[in-house]
């Protein structure tokens, strides 16, 4: 990908826009203004107002990041949002593109998608949201029938390893191994913790998740959002429909989507109505009686990711 080293001029606002960003817009689109917008722990974000070649106005959301994992974050989000948009249009802001440029100090990667004015303070309507998530899991089928994803994706700052696996137990074990290593790099060794992690990888995961594909049972890889928690969900102020954003997708066991909802920071999705409505549309996998144990296991991944991303977090002790 060629690097462009010039900046747009003559636009209003407080956010500098590189011409590389304009390159992913429709030809002859004019950027009118760019304003800092939103808050993010890892990226700089802005709202772009443009005039399209047709003469109509449009707004885009721009996300810029530099440093380790920057390319994986923007490329992964673009592929994730594109995959979701392809099967459930309107569930995520429509992606426009991604790219890179040099700001004179470092390489910057960016992601561009449709801008939605959202209310982030109100709980999403349960029936509508869960019907859309169920639709995503049912229609989002793996291109090769295996668990994995075509490109790396990022959750917070954690880069998810890309491997294609027929066994879900092996696929999830790889994800756990990655996030455990990431946590140890951040917080340092802890012998008791390391022993517990080995037990988890070597005993618990094969037994609990291996049962999903044993004794004639099968599960199909489903496209999941991958980071579905309350701060990644909003209500569109124009349509009043629920929008989810910041996906870090993978083709996984559909139940993995809800591990985060068990975590201590959940404040809407820990309400049982959401899961009850989802399970009316997609029943728990067999063995059904192990659903809660699987959900507890899936919650360990976001807990460790939180611990690694926020040194000193109590998540590591949970």
PDB file of N, CA, C and O in Angstrom, residues 25-75:
ATOM      1  N   UNK A  25     -12.442   7.552   0.098  1.00  0.00           N
ATOM      2  CA  UNK A  25     -13.782   8.091  -0.122  1.00  0.00           C
ATOM      3  C   UNK A  25     -14.153   7.983  -1.604  1.00  0.00           C
ATOM      4  O   UNK A  25     -13.277   7.821  -2.455  1.00  0.00           O
ATOM      5  N   UNK A  26     -15.431   8.082  -1.926  1.00  0.00           N
ATOM      6  CA  UNK A  26     -15.819   8.087  -3.344  1.00  0.00           C
ATOM      7  C   UNK A  26     -15.083   9.196  -4.096  1.00  0.00           C
ATOM      8  O   UNK A  26     -14.833  10.276  -3.548  1.00  0.00           O
ATOM      9  N   UNK A  27     -14.727   8.938  -5.341  1.00  0.00           N
ATOM     10  CA  UNK A  27     -13.978   9.917  -6.135  1.00  0.00           C
ATOM     11  C   UNK A  27     -14.701  11.251  -6.193  1.00  0.00           C
ATOM     12  O   UNK A  27     -15.922  11.299  -6.303  1.00  0.00           O
ATOM     13  N   UNK A  28     -13.904  12.349  -6.092  1.00  0.00           N
ATOM     14  CA  UNK A  28     -14.398  13.724  -6.171  1.00  0.00           C
ATOM     15  C   UNK A  28     -15.252  14.114  -4.960  1.00  0.00           C
ATOM     16  O   UNK A  28     -15.993  15.090  -5.007  1.00  0.00           O
ATOM     17  N   UNK A  29     -15.132  13.357  -3.868  1.00  0.00           N
ATOM     18  CA  UNK A  29     -15.768  13.767  -2.613  1.00  0.00           C
ATOM     19  C   UNK A  29     -14.940  14.881  -1.986  1.00  0.00           C
ATOM     20  O   UNK A  29     -13.705  14.806  -1.975  1.00  0.00           O
ATOM     21  N   UNK A  30     -15.607  15.908  -1.467  1.00  0.00           N
ATOM     22  CA  UNK A  30     -14.904  17.035  -0.843  1.00  0.00           C
ATOM     23  C   UNK A  30     -15.098  16.994   0.673  1.00  0.00           C
ATOM     24  O   UNK A  30     -16.232  16.971   1.157  1.00  0.00           O
ATOM     25  N   UNK A  31     -13.987  16.964   1.409  1.00  0.00           N
ATOM     26  CA  UNK A  31     -14.049  17.008   2.869  1.00  0.00           C
ATOM     27  C   UNK A  31     -14.269  18.455   3.287  1.00  0.00           C
ATOM     28  O   UNK A  31     -13.482  19.345   2.946  1.00  0.00           O
ATOM     29  N   UNK A  32     -15.344  18.715   4.029  1.00  0.00           N
ATOM     30  CA  UNK A  32     -15.710  20.071   4.440  1.00  0.00           C
ATOM     31  C   UNK A  32     -15.162  20.393   5.822  1.00  0.00           C
ATOM     32  O   UNK A  32     -14.640  21.476   6.071  1.00  0.00           O
ATOM     33  N   UNK A  33     -15.281  19.440   6.744  1.00  0.00           N
ATOM     34  CA  UNK A  33     -14.814  19.692   8.113  1.00  0.00           C
ATOM     35  C   UNK A  33     -14.449  18.380   8.783  1.00  0.00           C
ATOM     36  O   UNK A  33     -14.888  17.298   8.369  1.00  0.00           O
ATOM     37  N   UNK A  34     -13.636  18.502   9.837  1.00  0.00           N
ATOM     38  CA  UNK A  34     -13.239  17.345  10.642  1.00  0.00           C
ATOM     39  C   UNK A  34     -13.094  17.794  12.085  1.00  0.00           C
ATOM     40  O   UNK A  34     -12.285  18.675  12.391  1.00  0.00           O
ATOM     41  N   UNK A  35     -13.901  17.201  12.954  1.00  0.00           N
ATOM     42  CA  UNK A  35     -13.908  17.572  14.367  1.00  0.00           C
ATOM     43  C   UNK A  35     -13.618  16.359  15.229  1.00  0.00           C
ATOM     44  O   UNK A  35     -14.130  15.258  14.970  1.00  0.00           O
ATOM     45  N   UNK A  36     -12.785  16.542  16.252  1.00  0.00           N
ATOM     46  CA  UNK A  36     -12.571  15.468  17.222  1.00  0.00           C
ATOM     47  C   UNK A  36     -13.915  15.036  17.776  1.00  0.00           C
ATOM     48  O   UNK A  36     -14.779  15.869  18.058  1.00  0.00           O
ATOM     49  N   UNK A  37     -14.091  13.738  17.917  1.00  0.00           N
ATOM     50  CA  UNK A  37     -15.406  13.217  18.295  1.00  0.00           C
ATOM     51  C   UNK A  37     -15.243  11.917  19.050  1.00  0.00           C
ATOM     52  O   UNK A  37     -14.538  11.015  18.601  1.00  0.00           O
ATOM     53  N   UNK A  38     -15.886  11.817  20.202  1.00  0.00           N
ATOM     54  CA  UNK A  38     -15.865  10.583  20.964  1.00  0.00           C
ATOM     55  C   UNK A  38     -14.609  10.437  21.795  1.00  0.00           C
ATOM     56  O   UNK A  38     -13.678  11.249  21.725  1.00  0.00           O
ATOM     57  N   UNK A  39     -14.581   9.386  22.595  1.00  0.00           N
ATOM     58  CA  UNK A  39     -13.423   9.079  23.429  1.00  0.00           C
ATOM     59  C   UNK A  39     -12.997   7.647  23.166  1.00  0.00           C
ATOM     60  O   UNK A  39     -13.817   6.772  22.937  1.00  0.00           O
ATOM     61  N   UNK A  40     -11.698   7.418  23.198  1.00  0.00           N
ATOM     62  CA  UNK A  40     -11.156   6.082  22.961  1.00  0.00           C
ATOM     63  C   UNK A  40      -9.869   5.935  23.751  1.00  0.00           C
ATOM     64  O   UNK A  40      -9.074   6.871  23.856  1.00  0.00           O
ATOM     65  N   UNK A  41      -9.675   4.742  24.323  1.00  0.00           N
ATOM     66  CA  UNK A  41      -8.473   4.484  25.111  1.00  0.00           C
ATOM     67  C   UNK A  41      -7.238   4.337  24.243  1.00  0.00           C
ATOM     68  O   UNK A  41      -6.128   4.612  24.679  1.00  0.00           O
ATOM     69  N   UNK A  42      -7.420   3.887  22.981  1.00  0.00           N
ATOM     70  CA  UNK A  42      -6.257   3.540  22.173  1.00  0.00           C
ATOM     71  C   UNK A  42      -6.138   4.351  20.881  1.00  0.00           C
ATOM     72  O   UNK A  42      -5.096   4.302  20.226  1.00  0.00           O
ATOM     73  N   UNK A  43      -7.179   5.070  20.487  1.00  0.00           N
ATOM     74  CA  UNK A  43      -7.170   5.716  19.182  1.00  0.00           C
ATOM     75  C   UNK A  43      -7.573   7.182  19.282  1.00  0.00           C
ATOM     76  O   UNK A  43      -8.129   7.630  20.283  1.00  0.00           O
ATOM     77  N   UNK A  44      -7.297   7.934  18.191  1.00  0.00           N
ATOM     78  CA  UNK A  44      -7.807   9.295  18.028  1.00  0.00           C
ATOM     79  C   UNK A  44      -8.965   9.221  17.035  1.00  0.00           C
ATOM     80  O   UNK A  44      -8.839   8.599  15.980  1.00  0.00           O
ATOM     81  N   UNK A  45     -10.071   9.870  17.365  1.00  0.00           N
ATOM     82  CA  UNK A  45     -11.276   9.719  16.550  1.00  0.00           C
ATOM     83  C   UNK A  45     -11.845  11.086  16.158  1.00  0.00           C
ATOM     84  O   UNK A  45     -11.679  12.078  16.873  1.00  0.00           O
ATOM     85  N   UNK A  46     -12.524  11.096  15.010  1.00  0.00           N
ATOM     86  CA  UNK A  46     -13.069  12.357  14.499  1.00  0.00           C
ATOM     87  C   UNK A  46     -14.322  12.096  13.676  1.00  0.00           C
ATOM     88  O   UNK A  46     -14.548  10.988  13.179  1.00  0.00           O
ATOM     89  N   UNK A  47     -15.121  13.145  13.535  1.00  0.00           N
ATOM     90  CA  UNK A  47     -16.289  13.137  12.646  1.00  0.00           C
ATOM     91  C   UNK A  47     -15.957  13.962  11.421  1.00  0.00           C
ATOM     92  O   UNK A  47     -15.614  15.137  11.537  1.00  0.00           O
ATOM     93  N   UNK A  48     -16.052  13.345  10.245  1.00  0.00           N
ATOM     94  CA  UNK A  48     -15.794  14.026   8.982  1.00  0.00           C
ATOM     95  C   UNK A  48     -17.116  14.361   8.306  1.00  0.00           C
ATOM     96  O   UNK A  48     -17.993  13.507   8.180  1.00  0.00           O
ATOM     97  N   UNK A  49     -17.243  15.609   7.886  1.00  0.00           N
ATOM     98  CA  UNK A  49     -18.396  16.018   7.083  1.00  0.00           C
ATOM     99  C   UNK A  49     -17.912  16.232   5.659  1.00  0.00           C
ATOM    100  O   UNK A  49     -16.907  16.928   5.433  1.00  0.00           O
ATOM    101  N   UNK A  50     -18.608  15.630   4.689  1.00  0.00           N
ATOM    102  CA  UNK A  50     -18.160  15.695   3.304  1.00  0.00           C
ATOM    103  C   UNK A  50     -19.329  16.040   2.388  1.00  0.00           C
ATOM    104  O   UNK A  50     -20.495  15.907   2.756  1.00  0.00           O
ATOM    105  N   UNK A  51     -18.986  16.487   1.192  1.00  0.00           N
ATOM    106  CA  UNK A  51     -19.951  16.656   0.104  1.00  0.00           C
ATOM    107  C   UNK A  51     -19.630  15.618  -0.956  1.00  0.00           C
ATOM    108  O   UNK A  51     -18.526  15.578  -1.488  1.00  0.00           O
ATOM    109  N   UNK A  52     -20.583  14.739  -1.228  1.00  0.00           N
ATOM    110  CA  UNK A  52     -20.397  13.672  -2.206  1.00  0.00           C
ATOM    111  C   UNK A  52     -20.482  14.215  -3.630  1.00  0.00           C
ATOM    112  O   UNK A  52     -20.979  15.331  -3.843  1.00  0.00           O
ATOM    113  N   UNK A  53     -20.010  13.456  -4.604  1.00  0.00           N
ATOM    114  CA  UNK A  53     -20.087  13.918  -6.003  1.00  0.00           C
ATOM    115  C   UNK A  53     -21.505  14.261  -6.443  1.00  0.00           C
ATOM    116  O   UNK A  53     -21.701  15.109  -7.319  1.00  0.00           O
ATOM    117  N   UNK A  54     -22.508  13.665  -5.825  1.00  0.00           N
ATOM    118  CA  UNK A  54     -23.905  13.946  -6.173  1.00  0.00           C
ATOM    119  C   UNK A  54     -24.376  15.297  -5.638  1.00  0.00           C
ATOM    120  O   UNK A  54     -25.445  15.787  -6.006  1.00  0.00           O
ATOM    121  N   UNK A  55     -23.572  15.876  -4.734  1.00  0.00           N
ATOM    122  CA  UNK A  55     -23.940  17.146  -4.111  1.00  0.00           C
ATOM    123  C   UNK A  55     -24.571  16.983  -2.742  1.00  0.00           C
ATOM    124  O   UNK A  55     -24.779  17.966  -2.031  1.00  0.00           O
ATOM    125  N   UNK A  56     -24.866  15.762  -2.348  1.00  0.00           N
ATOM    126  CA  UNK A  56     -25.463  15.515  -1.032  1.00  0.00           C
ATOM    127  C   UNK A  56     -24.374  15.468   0.041  1.00  0.00           C
ATOM    128  O   UNK A  56     -23.203  15.198  -0.251  1.00  0.00           O
ATOM    129  N   UNK A  57     -24.764  15.739   1.271  1.00  0.00           N
ATOM    130  CA  UNK A  57     -23.813  15.732   2.379  1.00  0.00           C
ATOM    131  C   UNK A  57     -23.825  14.378   3.080  1.00  0.00           C
ATOM    132  O   UNK A  57     -24.819  13.654   3.049  1.00  0.00           O
ATOM    133  N   UNK A  58     -22.726  14.055   3.704  1.00  0.00           N
ATOM    134  CA  UNK A  58     -22.595  12.783   4.408  1.00  0.00           C
ATOM    135  C   UNK A  58     -21.554  12.941   5.506  1.00  0.00           C
ATOM    136  O   UNK A  58     -20.663  13.795   5.412  1.00  0.00           O
ATOM    137  N   UNK A  59     -21.689  12.112   6.562  1.00  0.00           N
ATOM    138  CA  UNK A  59     -20.725  12.151   7.660  1.00  0.00           C
ATOM    139  C   UNK A  59     -20.066  10.774   7.814  1.00  0.00           C
ATOM    140  O   UNK A  59     -20.715   9.741   7.660  1.00  0.00           O
ATOM    141  N   UNK A  60     -18.782  10.814   8.143  1.00  0.00           N
ATOM    142  CA  UNK A  60     -18.010   9.591   8.377  1.00  0.00           C
ATOM    143  C   UNK A  60     -17.355   9.660   9.757  1.00  0.00           C
ATOM    144  O   UNK A  60     -17.083  10.752  10.287  1.00  0.00           O
ATOM    145  N   UNK A  61     -17.078   8.483  10.288  1.00  0.00           N
ATOM    146  CA  UNK A  61     -16.348   8.378  11.552  1.00  0.00           C
ATOM    147  C   UNK A  61     -14.942   7.883  11.233  1.00  0.00           C
ATOM    148  O   UNK A  61     -14.767   6.857  10.579  1.00  0.00           O
ATOM    149  N   UNK A  62     -13.942   8.637  11.688  1.00  0.00           N
ATOM    150  CA  UNK A  62     -12.542   8.332  11.411  1.00  0.00           C
ATOM    151  C   UNK A  62     -11.836   7.918  12.699  1.00  0.00           C
ATOM    152  O   UNK A  62     -11.967   8.568  13.732  1.00  0.00           O
ATOM    153  N   UNK A  63     -11.091   6.836  12.602  1.00  0.00           N
ATOM    154  CA  UNK A  63     -10.332   6.321  13.745  1.00  0.00           C
ATOM    155  C   UNK A  63      -8.882   6.184  13.323  1.00  0.00           C
ATOM    156  O   UNK A  63      -8.577   5.551  12.304  1.00  0.00           O
ATOM    157  N   UNK A  64      -7.947   6.790  14.070  1.00  0.00           N
ATOM    158  CA  UNK A  64      -6.526   6.765  13.727  1.00  0.00           C
ATOM    159  C   UNK A  64      -5.720   6.193  14.898  1.00  0.00           C
ATOM    160  O   UNK A  64      -5.992   6.504  16.062  1.00  0.00           O
ATOM    161  N   UNK A  65      -4.709   5.383  14.570  1.00  0.00           N
ATOM    162  CA  UNK A  65      -3.890   4.772  15.615  1.00  0.00           C
ATOM    163  C   UNK A  65      -2.500   4.479  15.066  1.00  0.00           C
ATOM    164  O   UNK A  65      -2.331   4.179  13.889  1.00  0.00           O
ATOM    165  N   UNK A  66      -1.499   4.578  15.929  1.00  0.00           N
ATOM    166  CA  UNK A  66      -0.132   4.225  15.563  1.00  0.00           C
ATOM    167  C   UNK A  66       0.423   3.274  16.616  1.00  0.00           C
ATOM    168  O   UNK A  66      -0.160   3.101  17.683  1.00  0.00           O
ATOM    169  N   UNK A  67       1.550   2.655  16.297  1.00  0.00           N
ATOM    170  CA  UNK A  67       2.181   1.758  17.256  1.00  0.00           C
ATOM    171  C   UNK A  67       1.877   0.300  16.984  1.00  0.00           C
ATOM    172  O   UNK A  67       1.213  -0.054  16.002  1.00  0.00           O
ATOM    173  N   UNK A  68       2.340  -0.586  17.871  1.00  0.00           N
ATOM    174  CA  UNK A  68       2.131  -2.022  17.689  1.00  0.00           C
ATOM    175  C   UNK A  68       0.640  -2.376  17.602  1.00  0.00           C
ATOM    176  O   UNK A  68      -0.170  -1.859  18.361  1.00  0.00           O
ATOM    177  N   UNK A  69       0.309  -3.233  16.674  1.00  0.00           N
ATOM    178  CA  UNK A  69      -1.067  -3.679  16.542  1.00  0.00           C
ATOM    179  C   UNK A  69      -1.972  -2.724  15.799  1.00  0.00           C
ATOM    180  O   UNK A  69      -3.163  -3.002  15.621  1.00  0.00           O
ATOM    181  N   UNK A  70      -1.441  -1.593  15.324  1.00  0.00           N
ATOM    182  CA  UNK A  70      -2.285  -0.580  14.681  1.00  0.00           C
ATOM    183  C   UNK A  70      -2.918  -1.111  13.403  1.00  0.00           C
ATOM    184  O   UNK A  70      -4.127  -0.950  13.178  1.00  0.00           O
ATOM    185  N   UNK A  71      -2.113  -1.754  12.571  1.00  0.00           N
ATOM    186  CA  UNK A  71      -2.667  -2.269  11.314  1.00  0.00           C
ATOM    187  C   UNK A  71      -3.719  -3.340  11.600  1.00  0.00           C
ATOM    188  O   UNK A  71      -4.783  -3.366  10.968  1.00  0.00           O
ATOM    189  N   UNK A  72      -3.422  -4.239  12.526  1.00  0.00           N
ATOM    190  CA  UNK A  72      -4.374  -5.305  12.842  1.00  0.00           C
ATOM    191  C   UNK A  72      -5.697  -4.738  13.331  1.00  0.00           C
ATOM    192  O   UNK A  72      -6.772  -5.259  12.996  1.00  0.00           O
ATOM    193  N   UNK A  73      -5.642  -3.641  14.095  1.00  0.00           N
ATOM    194  CA  UNK A  73      -6.867  -3.054  14.621  1.00  0.00           C
ATOM    195  C   UNK A  73      -7.753  -2.528  13.496  1.00  0.00           C
ATOM    196  O   UNK A  73      -8.939  -2.853  13.430  1.00  0.00           O
ATOM    197  N   UNK A  74      -7.171  -1.729  12.596  1.00  0.00           N
ATOM    198  CA  UNK A  74      -8.022  -1.100  11.571  1.00  0.00           C
ATOM    199  C   UNK A  74      -8.401  -2.080  10.469  1.00  0.00           C
ATOM    200  O   UNK A  74      -9.545  -2.093   9.994  1.00  0.00           O
ATOM    201  N   UNK A  75      -7.443  -2.919  10.048  1.00  0.00           N
ATOM    202  CA  UNK A  75      -7.767  -3.904   9.015  1.00  0.00           C
ATOM    203  C   UNK A  75      -8.753  -4.929   9.557  1.00  0.00           C
ATOM    204  O   UNK A  75      -9.700  -5.337   8.872  1.00  0.00           O
TER     205      UNK A  75
END
